[in-house]
């Protein structure tokens, strides 16, 4: 993500980074605004499947510092967004996607935890804890 301080993220992505695909731009804008929906994910610290990861980190891991908790939530947001972008990229949209942090060209210091992103058609049945743990180990 661009380190610049942005007021209108969507316009910035469209004009500066030339992100023409509206869905990609929406996902990246949500990430930039910290509006990524985090639900039904495996906690990266204890491995439990939790419905609300942010609340779980606050109540279940009280020894965590605020900065550490924020970094963990941000990491989850990035990994969920990366999963959604991968699904979008695999669907081969009419308007091609601009390469971003979630592809293999990402800098080596960017390590994202593996979190399953559920495609919209599968959203009705959340993954089981065993499925989530399998995906985290890949």
PDB file of C-alpha atoms in Angstrom:
ATOM      1  CA  UNK A   1       0.000   0.000   0.000  1.00  0.00           C
ATOM      2  CA  UNK A   2       1.037   3.520  -0.717  1.00  0.00           C
ATOM      3  CA  UNK A   3       2.452   5.284   2.380  1.00  0.00           C
ATOM      4  CA  UNK A   4       0.913   8.648   1.404  1.00  0.00           C
ATOM      5  CA  UNK A   5      -1.754  10.217   3.630  1.00  0.00           C
ATOM      6  CA  UNK A   6      -4.896  10.096   1.481  1.00  0.00           C
ATOM      7  CA  UNK A   7      -8.272  11.777   1.884  1.00  0.00           C
ATOM      8  CA  UNK A   8     -10.088  10.198  -1.090  1.00  0.00           C
ATOM      9  CA  UNK A   9      -8.577   6.705  -1.305  1.00  0.00           C
ATOM     10  CA  UNK A  10     -10.677   5.540  -4.251  1.00  0.00           C
ATOM     11  CA  UNK A  11      -9.745   8.562  -6.365  1.00  0.00           C
ATOM     12  CA  UNK A  12      -6.077   8.172  -5.393  1.00  0.00           C
ATOM     13  CA  UNK A  13      -6.097   4.503  -6.436  1.00  0.00           C
ATOM     14  CA  UNK A  14      -7.772   5.374  -9.742  1.00  0.00           C
ATOM     15  CA  UNK A  15      -5.562   8.323 -10.693  1.00  0.00           C
ATOM     16  CA  UNK A  16      -2.154   7.669  -9.124  1.00  0.00           C
ATOM     17  CA  UNK A  17      -2.015   3.866  -9.179  1.00  0.00           C
ATOM     18  CA  UNK A  18      -4.309   3.444 -12.223  1.00  0.00           C
ATOM     19  CA  UNK A  19      -6.514   0.821 -10.555  1.00  0.00           C
ATOM     20  CA  UNK A  20      -9.265   0.564 -13.185  1.00  0.00           C
ATOM     21  CA  UNK A  21     -11.064  -2.484 -11.775  1.00  0.00           C
ATOM     22  CA  UNK A  22     -13.823  -1.213  -9.506  1.00  0.00           C
ATOM     23  CA  UNK A  23     -13.924  -4.318  -7.298  1.00  0.00           C
ATOM     24  CA  UNK A  24     -10.156  -4.242  -6.734  1.00  0.00           C
ATOM     25  CA  UNK A  25     -10.313  -0.541  -5.965  1.00  0.00           C
ATOM     26  CA  UNK A  26     -13.134  -1.160  -3.470  1.00  0.00           C
ATOM     27  CA  UNK A  27     -11.207  -3.909  -1.667  1.00  0.00           C
ATOM     28  CA  UNK A  28      -8.056  -1.784  -1.455  1.00  0.00           C
ATOM     29  CA  UNK A  29     -10.048   1.248  -0.282  1.00  0.00           C
ATOM     30  CA  UNK A  30     -11.664  -0.851   2.471  1.00  0.00           C
ATOM     31  CA  UNK A  31      -8.217  -2.004   3.545  1.00  0.00           C
ATOM     32  CA  UNK A  32      -6.912   1.569   3.573  1.00  0.00           C
ATOM     33  CA  UNK A  33      -9.849   2.690   5.743  1.00  0.00           C
ATOM     34  CA  UNK A  34      -9.544  -0.321   8.102  1.00  0.00           C
ATOM     35  CA  UNK A  35     -13.069  -1.384   7.103  1.00  0.00           C
ATOM     36  CA  UNK A  36     -12.269  -5.008   6.254  1.00  0.00           C
ATOM     37  CA  UNK A  37     -14.874  -7.375   7.688  1.00  0.00           C
ATOM     38  CA  UNK A  38     -13.129  -9.772  10.028  1.00  0.00           C
ATOM     39  CA  UNK A  39     -15.381 -12.658  11.026  1.00  0.00           C
ATOM     40  CA  UNK A  40     -15.116 -16.424  11.434  1.00  0.00           C
ATOM     41  CA  UNK A  41     -11.319 -16.579  11.326  1.00  0.00           C
ATOM     42  CA  UNK A  42      -8.728 -18.636  13.135  1.00  0.00           C
ATOM     43  CA  UNK A  43      -6.875 -16.666  15.802  1.00  0.00           C
ATOM     44  CA  UNK A  44      -3.205 -16.538  14.729  1.00  0.00           C
ATOM     45  CA  UNK A  45      -2.125 -16.719  18.393  1.00  0.00           C
ATOM     46  CA  UNK A  46      -4.139 -19.594  19.869  1.00  0.00           C
ATOM     47  CA  UNK A  47      -5.603 -21.313  16.802  1.00  0.00           C
ATOM     48  CA  UNK A  48      -9.248 -21.032  17.894  1.00  0.00           C
ATOM     49  CA  UNK A  49     -11.956 -20.369  15.322  1.00  0.00           C
ATOM     50  CA  UNK A  50     -13.491 -17.092  16.493  1.00  0.00           C
ATOM     51  CA  UNK A  51     -16.488 -15.186  15.220  1.00  0.00           C
ATOM     52  CA  UNK A  52     -15.113 -11.744  16.097  1.00  0.00           C
ATOM     53  CA  UNK A  53     -11.279 -11.755  16.041  1.00  0.00           C
ATOM     54  CA  UNK A  54     -10.850  -8.175  17.262  1.00  0.00           C
ATOM     55  CA  UNK A  55     -12.990  -8.772  20.333  1.00  0.00           C
ATOM     56  CA  UNK A  56     -11.296 -12.138  20.923  1.00  0.00           C
ATOM     57  CA  UNK A  57      -7.843 -10.526  20.884  1.00  0.00           C
ATOM     58  CA  UNK A  58      -8.988  -7.882  23.360  1.00  0.00           C
ATOM     59  CA  UNK A  59     -10.726 -10.246  25.789  1.00  0.00           C
ATOM     60  CA  UNK A  60      -8.908 -13.525  25.253  1.00  0.00           C
ATOM     61  CA  UNK A  61      -5.343 -12.234  25.071  1.00  0.00           C
ATOM     62  CA  UNK A  62      -5.283  -9.570  27.785  1.00  0.00           C
ATOM     63  CA  UNK A  63      -1.506  -9.639  28.046  1.00  0.00           C
ATOM     64  CA  UNK A  64      -1.129  -8.225  24.528  1.00  0.00           C
ATOM     65  CA  UNK A  65      -0.117  -4.613  24.180  1.00  0.00           C
ATOM     66  CA  UNK A  66      -2.368  -2.297  22.198  1.00  0.00           C
ATOM     67  CA  UNK A  67       0.268  -1.889  19.483  1.00  0.00           C
ATOM     68  CA  UNK A  68       0.703  -5.655  19.179  1.00  0.00           C
ATOM     69  CA  UNK A  69      -3.062  -6.149  19.008  1.00  0.00           C
ATOM     70  CA  UNK A  70      -3.367  -3.458  16.324  1.00  0.00           C
ATOM     71  CA  UNK A  71      -0.565  -5.042  14.311  1.00  0.00           C
ATOM     72  CA  UNK A  72      -2.281  -8.439  14.512  1.00  0.00           C
ATOM     73  CA  UNK A  73      -5.627  -6.990  13.401  1.00  0.00           C
ATOM     74  CA  UNK A  74      -3.923  -5.129  10.554  1.00  0.00           C
ATOM     75  CA  UNK A  75      -2.210  -8.351   9.492  1.00  0.00           C
ATOM     76  CA  UNK A  76      -5.561 -10.158   9.482  1.00  0.00           C
ATOM     77  CA  UNK A  77      -7.097  -7.343   7.411  1.00  0.00           C
ATOM     78  CA  UNK A  78      -4.287  -7.612   4.875  1.00  0.00           C
ATOM     79  CA  UNK A  79      -4.542 -11.386   4.624  1.00  0.00           C
ATOM     80  CA  UNK A  80      -8.340 -11.347   4.214  1.00  0.00           C
ATOM     81  CA  UNK A  81      -8.004  -8.680   1.514  1.00  0.00           C
ATOM     82  CA  UNK A  82      -5.241 -10.674  -0.190  1.00  0.00           C
ATOM     83  CA  UNK A  83      -7.516 -13.721  -0.255  1.00  0.00           C
ATOM     84  CA  UNK A  84     -10.385 -11.741  -1.762  1.00  0.00           C
ATOM     85  CA  UNK A  85      -8.040 -10.238  -4.364  1.00  0.00           C
ATOM     86  CA  UNK A  86      -6.794 -13.720  -5.253  1.00  0.00           C
ATOM     87  CA  UNK A  87     -10.371 -14.907  -5.803  1.00  0.00           C
ATOM     88  CA  UNK A  88     -11.038 -11.833  -7.946  1.00  0.00           C
ATOM     89  CA  UNK A  89      -7.817 -12.362  -9.917  1.00  0.00           C
ATOM     90  CA  UNK A  90      -8.631 -16.054 -10.486  1.00  0.00           C
ATOM     91  CA  UNK A  91     -12.047 -15.093 -11.888  1.00  0.00           C
ATOM     92  CA  UNK A  92     -10.235 -13.350 -14.783  1.00  0.00           C
ATOM     93  CA  UNK A  93     -12.316 -10.145 -14.788  1.00  0.00           C
ATOM     94  CA  UNK A  94     -12.889  -8.164 -18.001  1.00  0.00           C
ATOM     95  CA  UNK A  95     -10.950  -5.221 -16.561  1.00  0.00           C
ATOM     96  CA  UNK A  96      -7.525  -6.575 -15.528  1.00  0.00           C
ATOM     97  CA  UNK A  97      -6.236  -6.077 -12.003  1.00  0.00           C
ATOM     98  CA  UNK A  98      -3.229  -3.962 -11.132  1.00  0.00           C
ATOM     99  CA  UNK A  99      -0.481  -5.993  -9.380  1.00  0.00           C
ATOM    100  CA  UNK A 100      -0.467  -5.417  -5.625  1.00  0.00           C
ATOM    101  CA  UNK A 101       1.041  -6.611  -2.342  1.00  0.00           C
ATOM    102  CA  UNK A 102      -0.833  -9.911  -2.384  1.00  0.00           C
ATOM    103  CA  UNK A 103       0.978 -11.279  -5.418  1.00  0.00           C
ATOM    104  CA  UNK A 104       4.285 -13.138  -5.406  1.00  0.00           C
ATOM    105  CA  UNK A 105       6.189  -9.960  -6.334  1.00  0.00           C
ATOM    106  CA  UNK A 106       5.619  -8.616  -2.820  1.00  0.00           C
ATOM    107  CA  UNK A 107       8.731  -7.587  -0.896  1.00  0.00           C
ATOM    108  CA  UNK A 108      10.224 -10.472   1.104  1.00  0.00           C
ATOM    109  CA  UNK A 109       9.677  -8.669   4.420  1.00  0.00           C
ATOM    110  CA  UNK A 110       5.883  -8.714   3.924  1.00  0.00           C
ATOM    111  CA  UNK A 111       4.656 -11.942   5.493  1.00  0.00           C
ATOM    112  CA  UNK A 112       0.927 -12.434   5.601  1.00  0.00           C
ATOM    113  CA  UNK A 113      -0.764 -15.133   7.658  1.00  0.00           C
ATOM    114  CA  UNK A 114      -2.798 -17.530   5.537  1.00  0.00           C
ATOM    115  CA  UNK A 115      -6.481 -16.894   6.130  1.00  0.00           C
ATOM    116  CA  UNK A 116      -9.175 -18.430   3.979  1.00  0.00           C
ATOM    117  CA  UNK A 117     -11.320 -15.924   2.129  1.00  0.00           C
ATOM    118  CA  UNK A 118     -14.736 -17.385   1.426  1.00  0.00           C
ATOM    119  CA  UNK A 119     -16.063 -16.600  -2.071  1.00  0.00           C
ATOM    120  CA  UNK A 120     -19.466 -14.864  -2.056  1.00  0.00           C
ATOM    121  CA  UNK A 121     -21.329 -17.965  -3.288  1.00  0.00           C
ATOM    122  CA  UNK A 122     -19.981 -20.020  -0.365  1.00  0.00           C
ATOM    123  CA  UNK A 123     -20.643 -17.445   2.358  1.00  0.00           C
ATOM    124  CA  UNK A 124     -23.715 -19.297   3.659  1.00  0.00           C
ATOM    125  CA  UNK A 125     -21.685 -22.155   5.153  1.00  0.00           C
ATOM    126  CA  UNK A 126     -18.734 -20.989   7.285  1.00  0.00           C
ATOM    127  CA  UNK A 127     -15.671 -23.241   7.255  1.00  0.00           C
ATOM    128  CA  UNK A 128     -15.125 -25.652  10.098  1.00  0.00           C
ATOM    129  CA  UNK A 129     -12.277 -25.252  12.553  1.00  0.00           C
ATOM    130  CA  UNK A 130     -10.496 -28.233  10.970  1.00  0.00           C
ATOM    131  CA  UNK A 131     -10.702 -26.617   7.509  1.00  0.00           C
ATOM    132  CA  UNK A 132      -9.361 -23.338   8.882  1.00  0.00           C
ATOM    133  CA  UNK A 133      -6.450 -25.060  10.622  1.00  0.00           C
ATOM    134  CA  UNK A 134      -5.600 -26.947   7.425  1.00  0.00           C
ATOM    135  CA  UNK A 135      -5.503 -23.690   5.475  1.00  0.00           C
ATOM    136  CA  UNK A 136      -3.349 -22.003   8.115  1.00  0.00           C
ATOM    137  CA  UNK A 137      -0.761 -24.791   7.777  1.00  0.00           C
ATOM    138  CA  UNK A 138      -0.437 -24.528   3.974  1.00  0.00           C
TER     139      UNK A 138
END
